PDB file of C-alpha atoms in Angstrom:
ATOM      1  CA  UNK A   1      37.004  -6.125  10.860  1.00 66.00           C
ATOM      2  CA  UNK A   2      33.453  -4.960  12.945  1.00 70.00           C
ATOM      3  CA  UNK A   3      32.800  -3.073  10.129  1.00 75.00           C
ATOM      4  CA  UNK A   4      33.160  -5.711   7.669  1.00 78.00           C
ATOM      5  CA  UNK A   5      30.760  -8.167  10.316  1.00 83.00           C
ATOM      6  CA  UNK A   6      28.229  -5.864   9.930  1.00 87.00           C
ATOM      7  CA  UNK A   7      28.022  -5.421   6.428  1.00 86.00           C
ATOM      8  CA  UNK A   8      28.551  -9.345   6.336  1.00 88.00           C
ATOM      9  CA  UNK A   9      25.700  -9.707   8.601  1.00 90.00           C
ATOM     10  CA  UNK A  10      23.445  -7.249   6.988  1.00 90.00           C
ATOM     11  CA  UNK A  11      24.004  -8.869   3.185  1.00 91.00           C
ATOM     12  CA  UNK A  12      22.738 -12.371   4.986  1.00 93.00           C
ATOM     13  CA  UNK A  13      19.849 -10.344   6.785  1.00 93.00           C
ATOM     14  CA  UNK A  14      18.845  -9.076   2.927  1.00 90.00           C
ATOM     15  CA  UNK A  15      19.646 -12.500   1.127  1.00 91.00           C
ATOM     16  CA  UNK A  16      17.100 -14.195   3.816  1.00 92.00           C
ATOM     17  CA  UNK A  17      14.449 -11.346   3.461  1.00 90.00           C
ATOM     18  CA  UNK A  18      14.712 -12.110  -0.749  1.00 90.00           C
ATOM     19  CA  UNK A  19      15.125 -15.607  -1.056  1.00 92.00           C
ATOM     20  CA  UNK A  20      11.489 -16.445  -0.885  1.00 91.00           C
ATOM     21  CA  UNK A  21      10.961 -13.309  -3.528  1.00 92.00           C
ATOM     22  CA  UNK A  22      13.535 -14.672  -5.863  1.00 93.00           C
ATOM     23  CA  UNK A  23      11.664 -18.247  -5.783  1.00 93.00           C
ATOM     24  CA  UNK A  24       8.185 -16.999  -6.401  1.00 93.00           C
ATOM     25  CA  UNK A  25      10.445 -14.987  -9.333  1.00 93.00           C
ATOM     26  CA  UNK A  26      12.128 -18.185 -10.972  1.00 94.00           C
ATOM     27  CA  UNK A  27       9.114 -20.269 -10.736  1.00 93.00           C
ATOM     28  CA  UNK A  28       7.393 -17.676 -13.075  1.00 94.00           C
ATOM     29  CA  UNK A  29       9.229 -18.716 -15.683  1.00 94.00           C
ATOM     30  CA  UNK A  30       8.684 -22.733 -14.541  1.00 93.00           C
ATOM     31  CA  UNK A  31       7.299 -25.024 -17.081  1.00 91.00           C
ATOM     32  CA  UNK A  32       5.378 -27.442 -14.569  1.00 90.00           C
ATOM     33  CA  UNK A  33       3.843 -31.310 -16.092  1.00 87.00           C
ATOM     34  CA  UNK A  34       1.178 -30.937 -13.327  1.00 84.00           C
ATOM     35  CA  UNK A  35      -1.325 -28.515 -11.751  1.00 86.00           C
ATOM     36  CA  UNK A  36       0.825 -27.272  -9.142  1.00 88.00           C
ATOM     37  CA  UNK A  37       4.139 -25.527  -9.735  1.00 89.00           C
ATOM     38  CA  UNK A  38       6.461 -26.873  -7.058  1.00 88.00           C
ATOM     39  CA  UNK A  39       9.123 -28.314  -8.814  1.00 88.00           C
ATOM     40  CA  UNK A  40      11.233 -26.975 -11.521  1.00 91.00           C
ATOM     41  CA  UNK A  41      10.886 -28.862 -14.664  1.00 91.00           C
ATOM     42  CA  UNK A  42      12.067 -26.348 -17.169  1.00 91.00           C
ATOM     43  CA  UNK A  43      12.282 -22.868 -18.386  1.00 92.00           C
ATOM     44  CA  UNK A  44       9.378 -21.339 -20.650  1.00 93.00           C
ATOM     45  CA  UNK A  45       8.401 -17.560 -21.489  1.00 93.00           C
ATOM     46  CA  UNK A  46       5.138 -18.623 -21.872  1.00 93.00           C
ATOM     47  CA  UNK A  47       3.832 -18.263 -18.878  1.00 93.00           C
ATOM     48  CA  UNK A  48       4.696 -14.567 -19.091  1.00 95.00           C
ATOM     49  CA  UNK A  49       3.007 -13.993 -22.680  1.00 93.00           C
ATOM     50  CA  UNK A  50      -0.362 -15.575 -21.773  1.00 93.00           C
ATOM     51  CA  UNK A  51      -0.339 -14.611 -17.965  1.00 92.00           C
ATOM     52  CA  UNK A  52      -3.946 -14.244 -18.115  1.00 90.00           C
ATOM     53  CA  UNK A  53      -4.863 -17.928 -19.266  1.00 89.00           C
ATOM     54  CA  UNK A  54      -6.282 -19.349 -16.029  1.00 90.00           C
ATOM     55  CA  UNK A  55      -9.722 -18.336 -16.076  1.00 90.00           C
ATOM     56  CA  UNK A  56     -10.706 -15.916 -13.811  1.00 91.00           C
ATOM     57  CA  UNK A  57      -7.178 -14.332 -12.968  1.00 93.00           C
ATOM     58  CA  UNK A  58      -7.481 -11.140 -15.280  1.00 94.00           C
ATOM     59  CA  UNK A  59     -10.892 -10.253 -13.566  1.00 95.00           C
ATOM     60  CA  UNK A  60      -9.067 -10.731  -9.994  1.00 95.00           C
ATOM     61  CA  UNK A  61      -6.102  -8.660 -10.771  1.00 95.00           C
ATOM     62  CA  UNK A  62      -7.935  -5.844 -12.500  1.00 95.00           C
ATOM     63  CA  UNK A  63     -10.267  -5.878  -9.232  1.00 96.00           C
ATOM     64  CA  UNK A  64      -7.449  -5.696  -7.232  1.00 96.00           C
ATOM     65  CA  UNK A  65      -5.825  -2.907  -8.721  1.00 95.00           C
ATOM     66  CA  UNK A  66      -9.110  -1.020  -8.894  1.00 96.00           C
ATOM     67  CA  UNK A  67     -10.051  -1.269  -4.995  1.00 96.00           C
ATOM     68  CA  UNK A  68      -6.070  -0.518  -4.522  1.00 95.00           C
ATOM     69  CA  UNK A  69      -6.183   2.724  -6.636  1.00 96.00           C
ATOM     70  CA  UNK A  70      -9.396   4.287  -5.423  1.00 97.00           C
ATOM     71  CA  UNK A  71      -8.503   3.274  -1.428  1.00 96.00           C
ATOM     72  CA  UNK A  72      -5.370   4.528  -1.600  1.00 96.00           C
ATOM     73  CA  UNK A  73      -6.348   8.038  -3.584  1.00 96.00           C
ATOM     74  CA  UNK A  74      -9.390   8.422  -0.772  1.00 97.00           C
ATOM     75  CA  UNK A  75      -7.342   7.016   2.456  1.00 96.00           C
ATOM     76  CA  UNK A  76      -4.005   9.401   1.264  1.00 96.00           C
ATOM     77  CA  UNK A  77      -6.392  12.971   0.930  1.00 95.00           C
ATOM     78  CA  UNK A  78      -8.444  11.864   4.034  1.00 95.00           C
ATOM     79  CA  UNK A  79      -5.212  10.863   6.115  1.00 94.00           C
ATOM     80  CA  UNK A  80      -3.475  14.180   5.086  1.00 94.00           C
ATOM     81  CA  UNK A  81      -6.227  15.847   6.143  1.00 93.00           C
ATOM     82  CA  UNK A  82      -6.435  14.505   9.468  1.00 93.00           C
ATOM     83  CA  UNK A  83      -2.696  14.826   9.981  1.00 92.00           C
ATOM     84  CA  UNK A  84      -2.594  18.640   9.033  1.00 91.00           C
ATOM     85  CA  UNK A  85      -5.261  18.884  11.983  1.00 90.00           C
ATOM     86  CA  UNK A  86      -3.935  16.753  14.179  1.00 90.00           C
ATOM     87  CA  UNK A  87      -0.715  18.890  14.222  1.00 88.00           C
ATOM     88  CA  UNK A  88      -1.481  22.114  12.997  1.00 85.00           C
ATOM     89  CA  UNK A  89      -4.924  22.825  15.078  1.00 83.00           C
ATOM     90  CA  UNK A  90      -5.801  22.366  18.830  1.00 83.00           C
ATOM     91  CA  UNK A  91      -9.797  20.838  19.116  1.00 83.00           C
ATOM     92  CA  UNK A  92     -11.969  19.358  21.112  1.00 84.00           C
ATOM     93  CA  UNK A  93     -11.334  15.556  20.921  1.00 81.00           C
ATOM     94  CA  UNK A  94      -7.941  15.994  19.272  1.00 83.00           C
ATOM     95  CA  UNK A  95      -6.257  13.274  21.716  1.00 84.00           C
ATOM     96  CA  UNK A  96      -9.030  10.750  21.639  1.00 87.00           C
ATOM     97  CA  UNK A  97      -8.779  11.164  17.464  1.00 86.00           C
ATOM     98  CA  UNK A  98      -5.085  10.659  18.248  1.00 85.00           C
ATOM     99  CA  UNK A  99      -5.549   7.399  19.899  1.00 85.00           C
ATOM    100  CA  UNK A 100      -8.249   6.111  17.503  1.00 87.00           C
ATOM    101  CA  UNK A 101      -6.280   6.453  14.469  1.00 87.00           C
ATOM    102  CA  UNK A 102      -3.759   4.035  15.635  1.00 86.00           C
ATOM    103  CA  UNK A 103      -6.330   1.160  16.456  1.00 87.00           C
ATOM    104  CA  UNK A 104      -6.804  -0.434  13.113  1.00 87.00           C
ATOM    105  CA  UNK A 105      -3.353  -0.690  13.125  1.00 87.00           C
ATOM    106  CA  UNK A 106      -3.063  -2.379  16.412  1.00 87.00           C
ATOM    107  CA  UNK A 107      -6.297  -4.618  15.653  1.00 88.00           C
ATOM    108  CA  UNK A 108      -5.566  -7.667  14.654  1.00 90.00           C
ATOM    109  CA  UNK A 109      -6.930  -8.400  10.636  1.00 92.00           C
ATOM    110  CA  UNK A 110      -9.405 -11.486  12.061  1.00 93.00           C
ATOM    111  CA  UNK A 111     -11.025  -8.244  14.728  1.00 93.00           C
ATOM    112  CA  UNK A 112     -11.204  -5.646  12.340  1.00 93.00           C
ATOM    113  CA  UNK A 113     -12.450  -7.897   9.458  1.00 93.00           C
ATOM    114  CA  UNK A 114     -15.492  -9.497  11.630  1.00 93.00           C
ATOM    115  CA  UNK A 115     -16.175  -6.129  12.663  1.00 92.00           C
ATOM    116  CA  UNK A 116     -16.956  -4.273   9.278  1.00 92.00           C
ATOM    117  CA  UNK A 117     -18.701  -7.831   8.269  1.00 92.00           C
ATOM    118  CA  UNK A 118     -20.664  -7.157  11.401  1.00 91.00           C
ATOM    119  CA  UNK A 119     -21.797  -3.644  10.157  1.00 89.00           C
ATOM    120  CA  UNK A 120     -22.175  -4.113   6.655  1.00 90.00           C
ATOM    121  CA  UNK A 121     -24.338  -7.187   7.181  1.00 88.00           C
ATOM    122  CA  UNK A 122     -26.623  -4.630   9.571  1.00 86.00           C
ATOM    123  CA  UNK A 123     -26.740  -2.322   5.802  1.00 78.00           C
ATOM    124  CA  UNK A 124     -27.382  -4.908   3.530  1.00 68.00           C
ATOM    125  CA  UNK A 125     -30.688  -3.065   2.398  1.00 62.00           C
ATOM    126  CA  UNK A 126     -27.939   0.125   1.415  1.00 72.00           C
ATOM    127  CA  UNK A 127     -24.867  -2.007   0.355  1.00 80.00           C
ATOM    128  CA  UNK A 128     -24.091  -5.245  -0.385  1.00 86.00           C
ATOM    129  CA  UNK A 129     -21.041  -7.468   0.202  1.00 89.00           C
ATOM    130  CA  UNK A 130     -18.538  -6.930  -2.859  1.00 91.00           C
ATOM    131  CA  UNK A 131     -16.535  -4.383  -4.722  1.00 94.00           C
ATOM    132  CA  UNK A 132     -17.951  -1.318  -2.439  1.00 94.00           C
ATOM    133  CA  UNK A 133     -17.462  -3.095   1.150  1.00 94.00           C
ATOM    134  CA  UNK A 134     -13.939  -4.152  -0.032  1.00 96.00           C
ATOM    135  CA  UNK A 135     -12.762  -0.432  -0.723  1.00 96.00           C
ATOM    136  CA  UNK A 136     -14.359   1.108   2.449  1.00 94.00           C
ATOM    137  CA  UNK A 137     -12.501  -1.958   4.521  1.00 95.00           C
ATOM    138  CA  UNK A 138      -9.376  -0.821   2.854  1.00 96.00           C
ATOM    139  CA  UNK A 139      -9.690   2.932   3.364  1.00 95.00           C
ATOM    140  CA  UNK A 140     -10.123   2.044   7.120  1.00 92.00           C
ATOM    141  CA  UNK A 141      -6.581   0.195   7.689  1.00 91.00           C
ATOM    142  CA  UNK A 142      -5.237   2.133   5.202  1.00 94.00           C
ATOM    143  CA  UNK A 143      -5.633   5.663   6.442  1.00 94.00           C
ATOM    144  CA  UNK A 144      -3.880   5.387   9.588  1.00 93.00           C
ATOM    145  CA  UNK A 145      -0.718   4.451   8.012  1.00 94.00           C
ATOM    146  CA  UNK A 146      -1.042   7.645   5.818  1.00 94.00           C
ATOM    147  CA  UNK A 147      -2.076   9.630   8.780  1.00 94.00           C
ATOM    148  CA  UNK A 148       1.177   8.033  10.699  1.00 92.00           C
ATOM    149  CA  UNK A 149       3.126   8.882   7.610  1.00 92.00           C
ATOM    150  CA  UNK A 150       2.397  12.341   6.673  1.00 92.00           C
ATOM    151  CA  UNK A 151       2.224  13.485  10.421  1.00 91.00           C
ATOM    152  CA  UNK A 152       6.096  12.497  10.839  1.00 88.00           C
ATOM    153  CA  UNK A 153       6.774  14.720   7.785  1.00 87.00           C
ATOM    154  CA  UNK A 154       4.691  17.690   9.152  1.00 87.00           C
ATOM    155  CA  UNK A 155       6.058  17.204  13.237  1.00 85.00           C
ATOM    156  CA  UNK A 156       9.047  18.206  11.294  1.00 78.00           C
ATOM    157  CA  UNK A 157       8.578  20.754   9.168  1.00 77.00           C
ATOM    158  CA  UNK A 158       9.644  23.719   9.458  1.00 75.00           C
ATOM    159  CA  UNK A 159       7.074  26.518   9.602  1.00 76.00           C
ATOM    160  CA  UNK A 160       9.335  29.516   8.856  1.00 77.00           C
ATOM    161  CA  UNK A 161       8.633  28.631   5.364  1.00 79.00           C
ATOM    162  CA  UNK A 162       4.700  29.441   5.212  1.00 77.00           C
ATOM    163  CA  UNK A 163       5.858  32.604   7.404  1.00 78.00           C
ATOM    164  CA  UNK A 164       7.861  34.007   4.953  1.00 83.00           C
ATOM    165  CA  UNK A 165       5.416  32.904   2.089  1.00 82.00           C
ATOM    166  CA  UNK A 166       2.519  35.190   4.059  1.00 81.00           C
ATOM    167  CA  UNK A 167       5.043  37.474   4.458  1.00 76.00           C
ATOM    168  CA  UNK A 168       5.485  38.056   1.264  1.00 80.00           C
ATOM    169  CA  UNK A 169       1.807  38.727   0.545  1.00 80.00           C
ATOM    170  CA  UNK A 170       0.143  35.074  -0.372  1.00 80.00           C
ATOM    171  CA  UNK A 171      -2.861  34.014   1.291  1.00 82.00           C
ATOM    172  CA  UNK A 172      -3.594  30.439   3.019  1.00 80.00           C
ATOM    173  CA  UNK A 173      -4.575  28.520   0.176  1.00 82.00           C
ATOM    174  CA  UNK A 174      -1.685  29.759  -1.961  1.00 85.00           C
ATOM    175  CA  UNK A 175       0.896  29.154   0.748  1.00 85.00           C
ATOM    176  CA  UNK A 176      -0.458  25.752   1.422  1.00 84.00           C
ATOM    177  CA  UNK A 177      -0.028  25.016  -2.382  1.00 83.00           C
ATOM    178  CA  UNK A 178       3.201  26.359  -3.292  1.00 83.00           C
ATOM    179  CA  UNK A 179       4.951  25.997  -0.210  1.00 82.00           C
ATOM    180  CA  UNK A 180       3.282  23.099   2.039  1.00 83.00           C
ATOM    181  CA  UNK A 181       1.697  20.364  -0.085  1.00 85.00           C
ATOM    182  CA  UNK A 182       5.400  20.320  -2.195  1.00 84.00           C
ATOM    183  CA  UNK A 183       7.314  19.624   0.853  1.00 83.00           C
ATOM    184  CA  UNK A 184       4.983  17.021   2.239  1.00 87.00           C
ATOM    185  CA  UNK A 185       4.325  15.321  -0.916  1.00 87.00           C
ATOM    186  CA  UNK A 186       7.023  13.202  -0.662  1.00 85.00           C
ATOM    187  CA  UNK A 187       5.645  11.710   2.593  1.00 88.00           C
ATOM    188  CA  UNK A 188       2.069  11.427   0.709  1.00 91.00           C
ATOM    189  CA  UNK A 189       3.254   9.586  -2.242  1.00 90.00           C
ATOM    190  CA  UNK A 190       5.335   7.002   0.652  1.00 89.00           C
ATOM    191  CA  UNK A 191       2.249   6.875   2.342  1.00 93.00           C
ATOM    192  CA  UNK A 192       0.376   6.276  -0.897  1.00 93.00           C
ATOM    193  CA  UNK A 193       2.487   3.564  -1.954  1.00 91.00           C
ATOM    194  CA  UNK A 194       2.698   1.432   1.195  1.00 92.00           C
ATOM    195  CA  UNK A 195      -1.181   2.064   1.059  1.00 93.00           C
ATOM    196  CA  UNK A 196      -1.814   0.778  -2.095  1.00 93.00           C
ATOM    197  CA  UNK A 197       0.614  -2.239  -1.098  1.00 92.00           C
ATOM    198  CA  UNK A 198      -0.986  -2.972   1.878  1.00 93.00           C
ATOM    199  CA  UNK A 199      -4.470  -3.264  -0.264  1.00 94.00           C
ATOM    200  CA  UNK A 200      -3.080  -4.991  -2.907  1.00 93.00           C
ATOM    201  CA  UNK A 201      -1.640  -8.179  -0.867  1.00 91.00           C
ATOM    202  CA  UNK A 202      -4.987  -7.849   1.897  1.00 94.00           C
ATOM    203  CA  UNK A 203      -6.435 -11.374   2.187  1.00 94.00           C
ATOM    204  CA  UNK A 204      -7.965 -11.887   5.976  1.00 95.00           C
ATOM    205  CA  UNK A 205     -10.312  -8.063   5.801  1.00 95.00           C
ATOM    206  CA  UNK A 206     -10.940  -8.870   2.207  1.00 96.00           C
ATOM    207  CA  UNK A 207     -12.273 -12.457   2.564  1.00 94.00           C
ATOM    208  CA  UNK A 208     -14.521 -11.372   5.414  1.00 94.00           C
ATOM    209  CA  UNK A 209     -15.922  -8.240   3.598  1.00 94.00           C
ATOM    210  CA  UNK A 210     -16.131  -9.558  -0.647  1.00 92.00           C
ATOM    211  CA  UNK A 211     -18.898 -11.674  -1.019  1.00 87.00           C
ATOM    212  CA  UNK A 212     -18.605 -12.934  -4.359  1.00 89.00           C
ATOM    213  CA  UNK A 213     -15.998 -10.392  -5.716  1.00 93.00           C
ATOM    214  CA  UNK A 214     -12.422 -11.851  -5.815  1.00 94.00           C
ATOM    215  CA  UNK A 215      -9.296  -9.915  -5.393  1.00 95.00           C
ATOM    216  CA  UNK A 216      -5.826 -11.350  -6.560  1.00 95.00           C
ATOM    217  CA  UNK A 217      -5.413 -12.756  -2.451  1.00 94.00           C
ATOM    218  CA  UNK A 218      -8.656 -14.591  -2.542  1.00 94.00           C
ATOM    219  CA  UNK A 219      -8.131 -15.942  -5.842  1.00 94.00           C
ATOM    220  CA  UNK A 220      -5.340 -17.359  -5.188  1.00 93.00           C
ATOM    221  CA  UNK A 221      -6.507 -18.887  -1.872  1.00 93.00           C
ATOM    222  CA  UNK A 222      -9.740 -20.245  -4.058  1.00 91.00           C
ATOM    223  CA  UNK A 223      -7.145 -22.036  -6.950  1.00 90.00           C
ATOM    224  CA  UNK A 224      -4.390 -23.069  -4.291  1.00 88.00           C
ATOM    225  CA  UNK A 225      -6.510 -25.961  -2.973  1.00 87.00           C
ATOM    226  CA  UNK A 226      -7.063 -27.533  -6.690  1.00 88.00           C
ATOM    227  CA  UNK A 227      -4.216 -26.203  -8.230  1.00 88.00           C
ATOM    228  CA  UNK A 228      -1.155 -23.340  -8.353  1.00 89.00           C
ATOM    229  CA  UNK A 229      -0.431 -22.009 -11.730  1.00 91.00           C
ATOM    230  CA  UNK A 230       2.967 -20.856 -12.890  1.00 93.00           C
ATOM    231  CA  UNK A 231       0.674 -17.375 -13.682  1.00 93.00           C
ATOM    232  CA  UNK A 232      -0.113 -16.711 -10.259  1.00 93.00           C
ATOM    233  CA  UNK A 233       4.359 -16.408  -9.560  1.00 94.00           C
ATOM    234  CA  UNK A 234       4.042 -13.925 -12.618  1.00 95.00           C
ATOM    235  CA  UNK A 235       1.874 -11.565 -11.262  1.00 94.00           C
ATOM    236  CA  UNK A 236       3.018 -11.849  -7.824  1.00 93.00           C
ATOM    237  CA  UNK A 237       6.556 -10.960  -9.762  1.00 94.00           C
ATOM    238  CA  UNK A 238       4.950  -8.403 -11.721  1.00 94.00           C
ATOM    239  CA  UNK A 239       3.501  -6.353  -8.608  1.00 91.00           C
ATOM    240  CA  UNK A 240       6.568  -6.696  -6.888  1.00 90.00           C
ATOM    241  CA  UNK A 241       8.610  -5.128  -9.378  1.00 92.00           C
ATOM    242  CA  UNK A 242       6.268  -2.404  -9.936  1.00 90.00           C
ATOM    243  CA  UNK A 243       6.366  -1.550  -6.592  1.00 87.00           C
ATOM    244  CA  UNK A 244       9.799  -1.580  -6.584  1.00 89.00           C
ATOM    245  CA  UNK A 245      10.454   0.422  -8.737  1.00 89.00           C
ATOM    246  CA  UNK A 246       8.231   2.898  -7.513  1.00 85.00           C
ATOM    247  CA  UNK A 247       9.436   2.616  -4.134  1.00 83.00           C
ATOM    248  CA  UNK A 248      12.766   3.872  -6.316  1.00 87.00           C
ATOM    249  CA  UNK A 249      11.510   6.702  -8.148  1.00 86.00           C
ATOM    250  CA  UNK A 250       9.669   7.908  -4.531  1.00 79.00           C
ATOM    251  CA  UNK A 251      13.132   8.107  -2.885  1.00 82.00           C
ATOM    252  CA  UNK A 252      15.024   9.704  -5.807  1.00 85.00           C
ATOM    253  CA  UNK A 253      12.118  12.725  -6.181  1.00 79.00           C
ATOM    254  CA  UNK A 254      12.728  12.931  -2.320  1.00 76.00           C
ATOM    255  CA  UNK A 255      16.493  13.328  -2.888  1.00 79.00           C
ATOM    256  CA  UNK A 256      15.828  15.542  -5.897  1.00 78.00           C
ATOM    257  CA  UNK A 257      13.176  17.531  -3.767  1.00 71.00           C
ATOM    258  CA  UNK A 258      16.145  17.893  -0.324  1.00 70.00           C
ATOM    259  CA  UNK A 259      18.795  18.994  -3.123  1.00 73.00           C
ATOM    260  CA  UNK A 260      16.368  21.929  -4.320  1.00 69.00           C
ATOM    261  CA  UNK A 261      15.178  22.627  -0.661  1.00 62.00           C
ATOM    262  CA  UNK A 262      18.913  23.273   0.190  1.00 65.00           C
ATOM    263  CA  UNK A 263      19.714  24.755  -2.924  1.00 60.00           C
ATOM    264  CA  UNK A 264      17.272  27.671  -2.135  1.00 57.00           C
ATOM    265  CA  UNK A 265      18.287  27.937   1.084  1.00 56.00           C
TER     266      UNK A 265
END
């Protein structure tokens, strides 16, 4: 009885969390008669076929994807190196670095966005507000999540595998490339997926440092004052579906990697 109650409770929680997403997806097929997509008025596929019919939407989506991809790649690379340094090496300021890594995660976004804006406004001779300031801002807050995710994997890492590889004649670079990297790759991918989701979803930090540049969240905020077209739901639904697919692929990859590791041992 207790197990069935827990199952029912879990299903209710999942339903509660998924209901808003289900509504967003459902209304991406709506055919509203006015400018606001708030009331169901009929089914249509035109919104998906003509997803970029709203002026400025395509550019905003492309900008979000470009910044999300670049920021994720850079933050994942730098965050992995920082995690390796913190876990594997003892150096002056190691404890301070460990604390500073958590600051962007614990700092309210409005504070982080305003502080970055102050920094960028004092460097306008070198860098104007726009694409690259958004990119730098996103790398700054994504990198903390990467460090925490990869560090957790490294702490539970079996160093005997590296020692065995080096005993068999592999140098440090070969050991890292053929042993360490494949074993921490699932954590890196998980961190990258999380970072990309955070980047493409961010509004507050982006709004402070965007200048005239528009990402998808900034575009939605701007257009919502005069209209809420169903194409916004289409883009949001597509992002959600792709994110779920990538997350499932990562879980499958981690499962297969674990099976291969168990088979090798």
